[in-house]
Tab-separated table of C-alpha atoms in Angstrom:
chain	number	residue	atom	x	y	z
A	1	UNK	CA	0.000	0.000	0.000
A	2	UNK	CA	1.454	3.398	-0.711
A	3	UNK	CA	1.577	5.199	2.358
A	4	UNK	CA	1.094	8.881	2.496
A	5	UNK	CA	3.428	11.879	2.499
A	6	UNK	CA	6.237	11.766	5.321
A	7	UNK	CA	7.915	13.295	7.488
A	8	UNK	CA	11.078	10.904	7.112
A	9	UNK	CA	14.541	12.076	5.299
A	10	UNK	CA	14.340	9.930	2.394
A	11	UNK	CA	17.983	9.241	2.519
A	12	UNK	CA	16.903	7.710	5.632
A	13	UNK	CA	14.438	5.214	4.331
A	14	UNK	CA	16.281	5.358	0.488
A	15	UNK	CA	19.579	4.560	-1.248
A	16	UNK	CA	20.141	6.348	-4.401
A	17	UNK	CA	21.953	4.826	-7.448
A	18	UNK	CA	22.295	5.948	-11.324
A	19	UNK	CA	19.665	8.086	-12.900
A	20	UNK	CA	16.996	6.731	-15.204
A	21	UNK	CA	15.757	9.814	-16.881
A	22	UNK	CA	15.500	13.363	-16.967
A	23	UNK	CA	12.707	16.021	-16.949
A	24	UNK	CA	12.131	20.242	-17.132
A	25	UNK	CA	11.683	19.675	-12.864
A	26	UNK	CA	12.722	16.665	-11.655
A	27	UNK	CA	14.705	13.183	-12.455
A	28	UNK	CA	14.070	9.567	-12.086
A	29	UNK	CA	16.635	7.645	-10.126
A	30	UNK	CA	16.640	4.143	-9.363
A	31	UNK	CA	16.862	3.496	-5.141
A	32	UNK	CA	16.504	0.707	-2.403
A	33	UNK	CA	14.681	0.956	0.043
A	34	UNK	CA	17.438	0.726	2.852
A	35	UNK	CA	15.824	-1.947	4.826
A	36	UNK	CA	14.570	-4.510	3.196
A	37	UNK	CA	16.497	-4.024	-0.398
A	38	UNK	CA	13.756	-3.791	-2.625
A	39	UNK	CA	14.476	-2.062	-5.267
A	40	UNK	CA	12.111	1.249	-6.311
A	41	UNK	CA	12.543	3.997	-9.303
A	42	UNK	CA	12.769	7.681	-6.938
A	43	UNK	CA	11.255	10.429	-8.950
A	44	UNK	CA	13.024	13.654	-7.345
A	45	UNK	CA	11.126	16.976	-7.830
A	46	UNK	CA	13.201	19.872	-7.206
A	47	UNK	CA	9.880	21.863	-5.671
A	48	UNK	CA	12.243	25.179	-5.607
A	49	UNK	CA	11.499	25.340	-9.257
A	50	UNK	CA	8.106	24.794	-9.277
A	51	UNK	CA	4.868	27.434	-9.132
A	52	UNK	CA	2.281	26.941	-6.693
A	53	UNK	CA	-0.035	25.780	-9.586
A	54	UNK	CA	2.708	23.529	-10.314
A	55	UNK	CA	2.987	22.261	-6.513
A	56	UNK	CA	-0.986	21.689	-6.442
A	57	UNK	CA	-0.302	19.178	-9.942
A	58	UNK	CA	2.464	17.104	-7.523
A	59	UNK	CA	-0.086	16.702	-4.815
A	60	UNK	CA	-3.105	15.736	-7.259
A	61	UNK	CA	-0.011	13.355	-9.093
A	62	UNK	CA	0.336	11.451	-5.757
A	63	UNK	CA	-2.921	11.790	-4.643
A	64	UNK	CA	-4.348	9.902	-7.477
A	65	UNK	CA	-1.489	7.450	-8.449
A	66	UNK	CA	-2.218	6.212	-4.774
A	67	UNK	CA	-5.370	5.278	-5.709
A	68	UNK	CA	-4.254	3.133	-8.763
A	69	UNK	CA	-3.721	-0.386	-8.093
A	70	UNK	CA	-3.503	-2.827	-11.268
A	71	UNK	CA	-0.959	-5.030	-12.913
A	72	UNK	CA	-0.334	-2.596	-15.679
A	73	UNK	CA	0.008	0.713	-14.370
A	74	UNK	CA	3.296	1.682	-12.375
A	75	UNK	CA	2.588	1.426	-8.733
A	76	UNK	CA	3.083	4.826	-6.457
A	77	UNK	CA	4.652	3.144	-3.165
A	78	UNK	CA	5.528	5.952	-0.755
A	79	UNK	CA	5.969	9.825	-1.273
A	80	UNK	CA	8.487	12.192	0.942
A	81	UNK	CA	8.699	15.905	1.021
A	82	UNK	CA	11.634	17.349	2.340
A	83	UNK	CA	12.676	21.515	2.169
A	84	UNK	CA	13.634	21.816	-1.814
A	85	UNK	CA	12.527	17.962	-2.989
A	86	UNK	CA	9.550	16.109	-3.248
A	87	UNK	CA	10.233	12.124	-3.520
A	88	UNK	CA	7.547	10.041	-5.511
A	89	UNK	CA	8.896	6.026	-5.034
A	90	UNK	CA	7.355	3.576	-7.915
A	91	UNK	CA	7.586	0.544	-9.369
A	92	UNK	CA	11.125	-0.376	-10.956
A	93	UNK	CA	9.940	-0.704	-14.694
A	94	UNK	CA	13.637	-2.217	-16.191
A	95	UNK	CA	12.099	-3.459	-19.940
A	96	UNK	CA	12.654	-0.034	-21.887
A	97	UNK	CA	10.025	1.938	-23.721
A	98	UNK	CA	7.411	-0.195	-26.086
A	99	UNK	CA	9.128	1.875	-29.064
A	100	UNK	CA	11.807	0.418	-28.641
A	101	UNK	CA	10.537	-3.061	-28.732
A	102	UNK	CA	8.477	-2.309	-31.699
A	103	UNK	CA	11.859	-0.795	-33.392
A	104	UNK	CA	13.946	-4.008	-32.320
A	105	UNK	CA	11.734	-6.473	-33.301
A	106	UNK	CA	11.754	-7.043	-37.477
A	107	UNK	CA	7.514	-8.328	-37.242
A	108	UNK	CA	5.107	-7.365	-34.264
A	109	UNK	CA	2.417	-9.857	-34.627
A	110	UNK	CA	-1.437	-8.954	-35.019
A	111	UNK	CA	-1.432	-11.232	-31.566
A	112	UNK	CA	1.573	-8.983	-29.526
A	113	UNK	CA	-0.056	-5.794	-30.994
A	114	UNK	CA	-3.482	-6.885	-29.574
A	115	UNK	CA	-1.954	-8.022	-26.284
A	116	UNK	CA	-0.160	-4.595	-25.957
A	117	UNK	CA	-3.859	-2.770	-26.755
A	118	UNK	CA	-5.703	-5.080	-24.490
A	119	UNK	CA	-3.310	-4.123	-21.569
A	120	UNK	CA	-3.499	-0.230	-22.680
A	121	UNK	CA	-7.393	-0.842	-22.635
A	122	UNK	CA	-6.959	-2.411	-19.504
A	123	UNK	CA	-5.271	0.186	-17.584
A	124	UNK	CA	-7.920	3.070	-18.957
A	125	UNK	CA	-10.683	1.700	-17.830
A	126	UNK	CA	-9.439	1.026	-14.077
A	127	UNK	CA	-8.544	4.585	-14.389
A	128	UNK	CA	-12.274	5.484	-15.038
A	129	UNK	CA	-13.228	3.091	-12.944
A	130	UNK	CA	-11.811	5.077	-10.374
A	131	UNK	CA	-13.134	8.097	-11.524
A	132	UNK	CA	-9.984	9.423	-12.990
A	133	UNK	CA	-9.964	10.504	-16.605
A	134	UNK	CA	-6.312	10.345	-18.274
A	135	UNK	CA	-5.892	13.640	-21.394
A	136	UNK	CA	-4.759	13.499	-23.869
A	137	UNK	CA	-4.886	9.663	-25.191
A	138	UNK	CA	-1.578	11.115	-27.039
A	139	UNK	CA	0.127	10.432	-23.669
A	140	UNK	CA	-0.253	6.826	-24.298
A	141	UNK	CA	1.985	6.669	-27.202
A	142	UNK	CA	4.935	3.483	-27.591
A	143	UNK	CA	7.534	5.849	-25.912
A	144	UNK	CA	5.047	6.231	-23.112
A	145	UNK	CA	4.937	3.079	-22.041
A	146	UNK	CA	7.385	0.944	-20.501
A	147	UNK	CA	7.876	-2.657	-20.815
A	148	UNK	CA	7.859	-5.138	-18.032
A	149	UNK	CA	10.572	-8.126	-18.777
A	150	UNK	CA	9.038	-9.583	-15.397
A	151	UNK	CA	5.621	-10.397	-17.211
A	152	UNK	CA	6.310	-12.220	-20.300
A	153	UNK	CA	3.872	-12.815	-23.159
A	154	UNK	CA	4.940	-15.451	-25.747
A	155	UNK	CA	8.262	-14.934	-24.762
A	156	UNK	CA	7.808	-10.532	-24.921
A	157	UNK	CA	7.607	-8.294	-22.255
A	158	UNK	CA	4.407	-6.695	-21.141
A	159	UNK	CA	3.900	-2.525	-21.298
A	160	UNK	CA	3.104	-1.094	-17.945
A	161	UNK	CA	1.838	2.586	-18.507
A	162	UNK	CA	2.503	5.014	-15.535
A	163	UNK	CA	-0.854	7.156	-15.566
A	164	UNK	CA	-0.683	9.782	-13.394
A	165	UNK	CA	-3.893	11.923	-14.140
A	166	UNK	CA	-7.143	13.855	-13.654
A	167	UNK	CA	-9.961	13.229	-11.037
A	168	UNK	CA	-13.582	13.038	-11.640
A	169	UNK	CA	-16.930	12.459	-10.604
A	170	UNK	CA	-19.014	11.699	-12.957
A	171	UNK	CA	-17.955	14.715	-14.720
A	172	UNK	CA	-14.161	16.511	-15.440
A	173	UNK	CA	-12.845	18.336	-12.641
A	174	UNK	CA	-9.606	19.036	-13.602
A	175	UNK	CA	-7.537	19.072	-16.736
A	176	UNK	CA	-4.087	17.698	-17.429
């Protein structure tokens, strides 16, 4: 379960290692979680930088990826402010981007492409499910979604999207 926002130093709780990507305010790191090794991928928002607009978009970002739980959407599992950084700990997705797999490969079968749709279909509706409405669909393209090499599918990896999102009730109440 993902716990809520702490009060603990995340270098307390978390062992940073290389970095896994890069964004305009903040940058994915893979960590461990110091005491039982598990590892987690850290993404560390330098808040400085950010608006307050921007600050009420991190708290909506956790808020809602706590509420997603299914096999093929990247897992929130704790989140850690500290004075400068916010901390958001998911899943460790290893398996690359599906572009890349759709680039490697010479022939992507009817069957893998309807697997990878199915799982995309999936994912969507547990978001609505849950009342949360993911703009725009162009956020769902192949170098959008990550691949899972711990969930193979006639011998391929499984995409995982990470949909962090909108909330709604019965109607839109925000916009991404």
């Amino acid at each position: 379960m993902a716990s809520t926002t702490t009060c603990t130093r995340f270098t307390d709780e978390y062992q940073l290692f290389e970095e896994l990507g890069k964004g305009a305010f903040s940058v994915v790191r893979r960590c461990m979680k110091i005491p039982t090794g598990q590892e987690y991928a850290a993404k560390i928002i330098n808040t400085k930088k950010l608006s307050a607009r921007d600050h009420q978009k991190l708290e909506r970002e956790a808020r809602i990826c706590r509420l997603l739980k299914h096999p093929n959407i990247v897992r929130l599992h704790d989140s850690i402010s500290e004075e400068g950084f916010h901390y958001l700990v998911f899943d460790l997705v290893t398996g690359g981007e599906l572009f890349e797999d759709i680039v490697a490969r010479e022939y992507y079968s009817e069957a893998d492409a309807s697997h990878c749709i199915q799982q995309i279909l999936e994912s969507v509706n547990h978001c609505h499910l849950n009342g949360i409405v993911h703009l725009p669909a162009t956020r769902w393209r192949p170098r959008a979604l990550c691949m899972d090499p711990t969930a193979p599918h006639s011998g391929h990896s499984q995409p995982v999207p990470h949909v962090p999102s909108v909330s709604s009730t019965n109607h839109l109440r925000y916009h991404c």
